[in-house]
Coordinates of N, CA, C and O in Angstrom, one line a residue:
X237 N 71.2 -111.4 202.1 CA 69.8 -111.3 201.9 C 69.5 -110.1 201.0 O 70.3 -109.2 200.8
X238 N 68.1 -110.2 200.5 CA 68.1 -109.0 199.5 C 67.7 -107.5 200.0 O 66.9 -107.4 200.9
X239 N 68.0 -106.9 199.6 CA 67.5 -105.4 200.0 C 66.7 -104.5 199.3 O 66.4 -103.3 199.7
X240 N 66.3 -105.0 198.4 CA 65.0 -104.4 197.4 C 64.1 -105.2 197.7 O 64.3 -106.4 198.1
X241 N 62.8 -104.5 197.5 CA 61.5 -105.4 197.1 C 61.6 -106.2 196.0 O 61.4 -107.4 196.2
X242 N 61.9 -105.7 194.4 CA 61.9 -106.6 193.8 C 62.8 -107.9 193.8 O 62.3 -108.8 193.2
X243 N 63.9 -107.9 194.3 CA 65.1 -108.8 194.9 C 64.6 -109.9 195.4 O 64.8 -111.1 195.2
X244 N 63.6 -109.1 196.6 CA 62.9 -110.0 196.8 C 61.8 -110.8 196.7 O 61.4 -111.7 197.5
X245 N 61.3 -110.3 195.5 CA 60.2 -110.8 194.9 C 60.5 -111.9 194.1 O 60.0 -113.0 194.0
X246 N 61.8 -111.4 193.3 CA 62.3 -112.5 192.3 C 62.9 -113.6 193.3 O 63.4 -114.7 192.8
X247 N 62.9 -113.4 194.1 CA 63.9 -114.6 195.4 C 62.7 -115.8 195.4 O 63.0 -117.0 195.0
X248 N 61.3 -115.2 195.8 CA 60.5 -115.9 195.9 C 59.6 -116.8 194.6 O 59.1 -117.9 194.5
X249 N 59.6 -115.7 193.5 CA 59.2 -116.2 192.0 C 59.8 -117.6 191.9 O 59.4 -118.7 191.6
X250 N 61.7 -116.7 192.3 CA 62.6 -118.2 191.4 C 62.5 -118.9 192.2 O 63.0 -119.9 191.6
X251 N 62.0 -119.5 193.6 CA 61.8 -120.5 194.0 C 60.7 -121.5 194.0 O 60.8 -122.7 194.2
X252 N 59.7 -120.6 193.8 CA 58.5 -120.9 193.3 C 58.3 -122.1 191.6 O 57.7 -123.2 191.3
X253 N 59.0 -121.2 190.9 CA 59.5 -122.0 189.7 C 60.0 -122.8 189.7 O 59.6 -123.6 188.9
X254 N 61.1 -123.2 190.4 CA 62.4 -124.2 190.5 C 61.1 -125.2 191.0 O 60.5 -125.8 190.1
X255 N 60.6 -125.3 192.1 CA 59.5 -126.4 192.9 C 58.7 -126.9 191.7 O 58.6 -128.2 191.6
X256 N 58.0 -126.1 190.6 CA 57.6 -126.5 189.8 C 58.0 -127.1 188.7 O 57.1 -127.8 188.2
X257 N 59.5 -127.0 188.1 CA 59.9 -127.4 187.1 C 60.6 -128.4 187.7 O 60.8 -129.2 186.7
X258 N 61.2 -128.9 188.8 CA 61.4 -130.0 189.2 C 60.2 -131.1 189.5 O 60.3 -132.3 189.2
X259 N 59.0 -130.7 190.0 CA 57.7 -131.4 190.1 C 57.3 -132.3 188.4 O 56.7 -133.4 188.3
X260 N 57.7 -131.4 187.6 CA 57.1 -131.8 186.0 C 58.7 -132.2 185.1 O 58.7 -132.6 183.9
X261 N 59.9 -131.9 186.1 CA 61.0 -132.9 185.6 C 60.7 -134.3 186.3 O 61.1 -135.2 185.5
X262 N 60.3 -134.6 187.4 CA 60.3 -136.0 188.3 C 59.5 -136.7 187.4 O 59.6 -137.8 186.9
X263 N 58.5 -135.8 187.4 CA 56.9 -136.9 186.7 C 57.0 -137.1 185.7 O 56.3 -138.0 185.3
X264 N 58.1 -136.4 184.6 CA 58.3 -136.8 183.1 C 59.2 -138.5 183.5 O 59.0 -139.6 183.0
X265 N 59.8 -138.4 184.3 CA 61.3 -139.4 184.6 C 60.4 -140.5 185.3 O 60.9 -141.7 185.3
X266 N 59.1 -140.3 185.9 CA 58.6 -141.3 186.1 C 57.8 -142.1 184.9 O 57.9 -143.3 184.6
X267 N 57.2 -141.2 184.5 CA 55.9 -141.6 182.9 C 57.4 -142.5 182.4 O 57.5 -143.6 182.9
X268 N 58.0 -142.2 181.8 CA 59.3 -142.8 181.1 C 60.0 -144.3 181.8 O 60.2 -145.3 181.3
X269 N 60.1 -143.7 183.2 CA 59.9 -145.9 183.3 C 59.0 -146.6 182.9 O 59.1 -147.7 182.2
X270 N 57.6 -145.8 183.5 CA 56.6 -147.1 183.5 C 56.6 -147.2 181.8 O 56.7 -148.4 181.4
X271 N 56.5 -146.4 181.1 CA 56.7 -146.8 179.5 C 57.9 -148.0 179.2 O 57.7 -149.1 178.6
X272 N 59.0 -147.3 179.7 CA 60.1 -149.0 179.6 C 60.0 -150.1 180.0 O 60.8 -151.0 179.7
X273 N 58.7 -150.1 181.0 CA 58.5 -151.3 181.8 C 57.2 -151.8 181.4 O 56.7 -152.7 181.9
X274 N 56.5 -151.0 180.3 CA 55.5 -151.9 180.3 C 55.3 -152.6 178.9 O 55.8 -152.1 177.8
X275 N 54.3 -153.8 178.9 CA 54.5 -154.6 177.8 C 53.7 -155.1 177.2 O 53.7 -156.2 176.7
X276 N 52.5 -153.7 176.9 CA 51.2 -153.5 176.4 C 52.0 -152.7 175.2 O 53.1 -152.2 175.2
X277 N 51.1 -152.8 174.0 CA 51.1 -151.8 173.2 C 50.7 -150.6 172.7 O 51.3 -149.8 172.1
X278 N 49.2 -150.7 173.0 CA 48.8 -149.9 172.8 C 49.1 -149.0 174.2 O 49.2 -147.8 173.9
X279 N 49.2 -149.5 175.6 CA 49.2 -148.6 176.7 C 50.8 -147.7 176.3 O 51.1 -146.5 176.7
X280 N 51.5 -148.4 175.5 CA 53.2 -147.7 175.7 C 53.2 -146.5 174.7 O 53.9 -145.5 174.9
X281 N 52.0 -146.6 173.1 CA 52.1 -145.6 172.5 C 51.0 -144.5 172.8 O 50.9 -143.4 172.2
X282 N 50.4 -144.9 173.8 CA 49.7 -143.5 174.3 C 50.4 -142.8 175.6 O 50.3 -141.6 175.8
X283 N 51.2 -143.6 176.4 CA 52.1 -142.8 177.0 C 53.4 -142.2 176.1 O 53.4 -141.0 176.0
X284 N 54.1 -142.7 175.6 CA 55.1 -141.7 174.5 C 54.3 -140.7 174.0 O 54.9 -139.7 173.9
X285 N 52.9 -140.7 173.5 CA 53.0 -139.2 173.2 C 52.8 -138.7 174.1 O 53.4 -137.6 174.2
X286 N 51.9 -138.9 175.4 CA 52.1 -137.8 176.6 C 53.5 -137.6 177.1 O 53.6 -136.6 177.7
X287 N 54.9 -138.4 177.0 CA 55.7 -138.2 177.4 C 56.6 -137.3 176.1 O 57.4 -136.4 176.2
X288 N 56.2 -137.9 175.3 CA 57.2 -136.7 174.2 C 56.6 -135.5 174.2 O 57.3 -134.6 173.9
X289 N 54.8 -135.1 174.6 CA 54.6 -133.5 174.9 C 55.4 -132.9 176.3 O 55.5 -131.7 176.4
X290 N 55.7 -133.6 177.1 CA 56.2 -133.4 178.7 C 57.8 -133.0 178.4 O 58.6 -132.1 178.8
X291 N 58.0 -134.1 177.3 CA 59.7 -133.2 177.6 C 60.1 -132.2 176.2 O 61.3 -132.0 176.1
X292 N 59.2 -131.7 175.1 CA 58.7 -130.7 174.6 C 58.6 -129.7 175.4 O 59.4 -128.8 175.2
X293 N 57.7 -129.7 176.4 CA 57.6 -128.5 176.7 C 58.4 -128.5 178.3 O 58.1 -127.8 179.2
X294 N 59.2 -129.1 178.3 CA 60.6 -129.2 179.2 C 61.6 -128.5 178.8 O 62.2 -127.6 179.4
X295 N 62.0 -128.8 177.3 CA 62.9 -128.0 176.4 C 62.0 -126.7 176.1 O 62.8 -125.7 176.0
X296 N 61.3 -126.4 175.9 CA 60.8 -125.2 175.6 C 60.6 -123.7 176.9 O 60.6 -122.5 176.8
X297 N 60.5 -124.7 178.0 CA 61.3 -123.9 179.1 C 62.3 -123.7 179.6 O 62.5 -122.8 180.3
X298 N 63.3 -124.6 179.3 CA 64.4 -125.3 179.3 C 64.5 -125.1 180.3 O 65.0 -124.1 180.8
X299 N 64.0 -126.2 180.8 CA 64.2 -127.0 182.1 C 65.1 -128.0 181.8 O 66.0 -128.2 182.6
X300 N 65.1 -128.7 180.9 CA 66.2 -129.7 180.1 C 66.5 -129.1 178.4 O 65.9 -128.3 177.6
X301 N 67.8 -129.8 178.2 CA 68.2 -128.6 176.7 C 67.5 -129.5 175.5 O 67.8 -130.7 175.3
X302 N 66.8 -129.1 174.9 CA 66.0 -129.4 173.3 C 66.9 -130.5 172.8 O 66.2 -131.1 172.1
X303 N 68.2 -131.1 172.9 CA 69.0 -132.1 171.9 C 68.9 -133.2 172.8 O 69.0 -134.3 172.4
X304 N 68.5 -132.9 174.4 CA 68.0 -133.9 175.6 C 66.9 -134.5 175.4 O 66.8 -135.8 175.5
X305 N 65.8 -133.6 175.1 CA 64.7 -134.2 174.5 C 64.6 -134.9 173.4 O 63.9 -135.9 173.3
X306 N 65.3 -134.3 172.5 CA 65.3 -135.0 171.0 C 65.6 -136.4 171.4 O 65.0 -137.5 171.2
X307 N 66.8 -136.1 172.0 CA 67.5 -138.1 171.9 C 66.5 -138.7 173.3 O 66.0 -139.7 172.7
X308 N 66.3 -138.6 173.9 CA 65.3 -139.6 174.7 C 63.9 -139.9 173.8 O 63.4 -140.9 173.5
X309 N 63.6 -138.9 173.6 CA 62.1 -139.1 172.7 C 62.4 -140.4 171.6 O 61.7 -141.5 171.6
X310 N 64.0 -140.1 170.5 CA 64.2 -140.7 170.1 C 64.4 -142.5 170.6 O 64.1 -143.5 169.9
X311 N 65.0 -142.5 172.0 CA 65.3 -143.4 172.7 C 63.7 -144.6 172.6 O 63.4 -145.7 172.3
X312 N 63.3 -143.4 173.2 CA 61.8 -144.4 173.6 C 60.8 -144.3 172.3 O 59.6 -144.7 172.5
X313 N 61.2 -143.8 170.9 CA 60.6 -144.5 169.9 C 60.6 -145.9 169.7 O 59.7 -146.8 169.7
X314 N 61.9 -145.9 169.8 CA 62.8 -147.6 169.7 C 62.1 -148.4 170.7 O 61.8 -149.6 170.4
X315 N 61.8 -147.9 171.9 CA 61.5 -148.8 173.1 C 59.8 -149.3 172.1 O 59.2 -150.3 171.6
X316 N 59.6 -148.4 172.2 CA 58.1 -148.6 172.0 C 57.8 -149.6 170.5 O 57.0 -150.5 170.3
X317 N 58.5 -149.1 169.9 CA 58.3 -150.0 168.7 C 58.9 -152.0 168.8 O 58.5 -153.0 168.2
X318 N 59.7 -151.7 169.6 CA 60.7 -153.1 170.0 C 58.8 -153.9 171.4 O 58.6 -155.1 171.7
X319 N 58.2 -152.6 171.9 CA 57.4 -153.4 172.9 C 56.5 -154.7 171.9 O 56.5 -154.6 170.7
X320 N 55.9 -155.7 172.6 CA 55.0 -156.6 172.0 C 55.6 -157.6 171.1 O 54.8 -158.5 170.7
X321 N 57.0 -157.5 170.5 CA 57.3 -158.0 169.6 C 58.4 -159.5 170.4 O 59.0 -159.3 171.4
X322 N 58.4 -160.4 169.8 CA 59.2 -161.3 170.9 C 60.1 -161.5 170.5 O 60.2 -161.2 169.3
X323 N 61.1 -161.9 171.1 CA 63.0 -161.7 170.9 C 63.0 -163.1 170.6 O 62.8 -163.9 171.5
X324 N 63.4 -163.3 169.4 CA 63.9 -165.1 168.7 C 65.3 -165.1 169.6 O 66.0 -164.2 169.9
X325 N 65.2 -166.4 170.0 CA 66.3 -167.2 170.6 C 68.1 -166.7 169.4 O 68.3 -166.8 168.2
X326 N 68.7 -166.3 170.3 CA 70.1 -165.9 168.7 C 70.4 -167.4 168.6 O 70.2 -168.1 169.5
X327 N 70.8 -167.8 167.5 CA 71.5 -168.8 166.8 C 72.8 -168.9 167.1 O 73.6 -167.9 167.1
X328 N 73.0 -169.9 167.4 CA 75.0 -170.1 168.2 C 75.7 -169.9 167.0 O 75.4 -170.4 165.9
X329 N 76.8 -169.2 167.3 CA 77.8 -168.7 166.5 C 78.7 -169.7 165.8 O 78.9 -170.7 166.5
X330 N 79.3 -169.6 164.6 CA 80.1 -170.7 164.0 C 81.4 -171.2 164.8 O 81.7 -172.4 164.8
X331 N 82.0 -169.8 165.5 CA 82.8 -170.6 166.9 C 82.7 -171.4 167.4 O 83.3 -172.5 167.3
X332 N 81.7 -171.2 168.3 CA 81.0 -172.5 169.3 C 80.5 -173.8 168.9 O 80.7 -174.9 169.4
X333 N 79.8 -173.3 167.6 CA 79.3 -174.3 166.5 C 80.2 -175.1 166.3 O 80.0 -176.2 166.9
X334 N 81.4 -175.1 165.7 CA 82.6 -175.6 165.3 C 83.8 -176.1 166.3 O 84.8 -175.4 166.5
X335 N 83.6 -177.2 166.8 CA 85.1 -177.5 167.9 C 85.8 -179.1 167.3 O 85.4 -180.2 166.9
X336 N 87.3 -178.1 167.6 CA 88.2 -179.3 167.1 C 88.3 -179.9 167.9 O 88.5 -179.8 169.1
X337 N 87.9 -180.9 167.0 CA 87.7 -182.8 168.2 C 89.6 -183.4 167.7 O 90.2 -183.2 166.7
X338 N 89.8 -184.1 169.1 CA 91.2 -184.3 168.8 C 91.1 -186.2 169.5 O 92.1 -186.9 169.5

C-alpha cells in the first residue's frame, strides 16, 4: 500500500483513468460493429467518421498505438465503401467448367 499522499493520489487518478479509457475503448469496439453490420449508406459513413475521430483520439492518448488506429480506420474505409454495393454471383472456374467425359 502507499505511504505518501501523493502515492496515493496517483493510486486513485490511475484508476480513475483506466475506468475511463476502457469505457471509450468498449464504445469505439462497439460503434465499429454496428458500422460492419450495417447496410445503409449513408448511416455507415457518418458513423466512420465518428469512429475514425474515437480511435484518433485513442491513439492520441494512447490508449491504443497510432499504427492500430491507422489500420482499422483503414480497415473500415474498405468496409464502408464495399457497404450498398451488391456482390455479382463469381463465374465458375475453367476447372469445374471443363470435365473429361470418358
Amino acid at each position: 500500500m502507499a505511504n505518501h499522499k501523493s502515492a496515493e493520489k496517483r493510486i486513485r487518478s490511475s484508476a480513475t483513468k483506466r475506468l475511463r479509457n476502457r469505457y471509450q475503448a468498449k464504445t469505439t469496439r462497439t460503434n465499429i460493429k454496428t458500422l460492419r453490420a450495417s447496410t445503409d449508406k449513408t448511416e455507415a459513413e457518418t458513423l466512420y467518421k465518428t469512429i475514425s475521430s474515437m480511435l484518433d483520439k485513442l491513439a492520441k492518448k494512447k490508449v491504443i498505438h497510432k499504427k492500430k488506429a491507422s489500420n482499422q480506420k483503414s480497415k473500415l474505409a474498405k468496409v464502408v465503401s464495399k457497404v450498398g454495393k451488391e456482390i455479382a454471383p463469381k463465374k465458375a472456374s475453367k476447372k469445374t467448367a471443363k470435365k473429361k467425359s470418358k
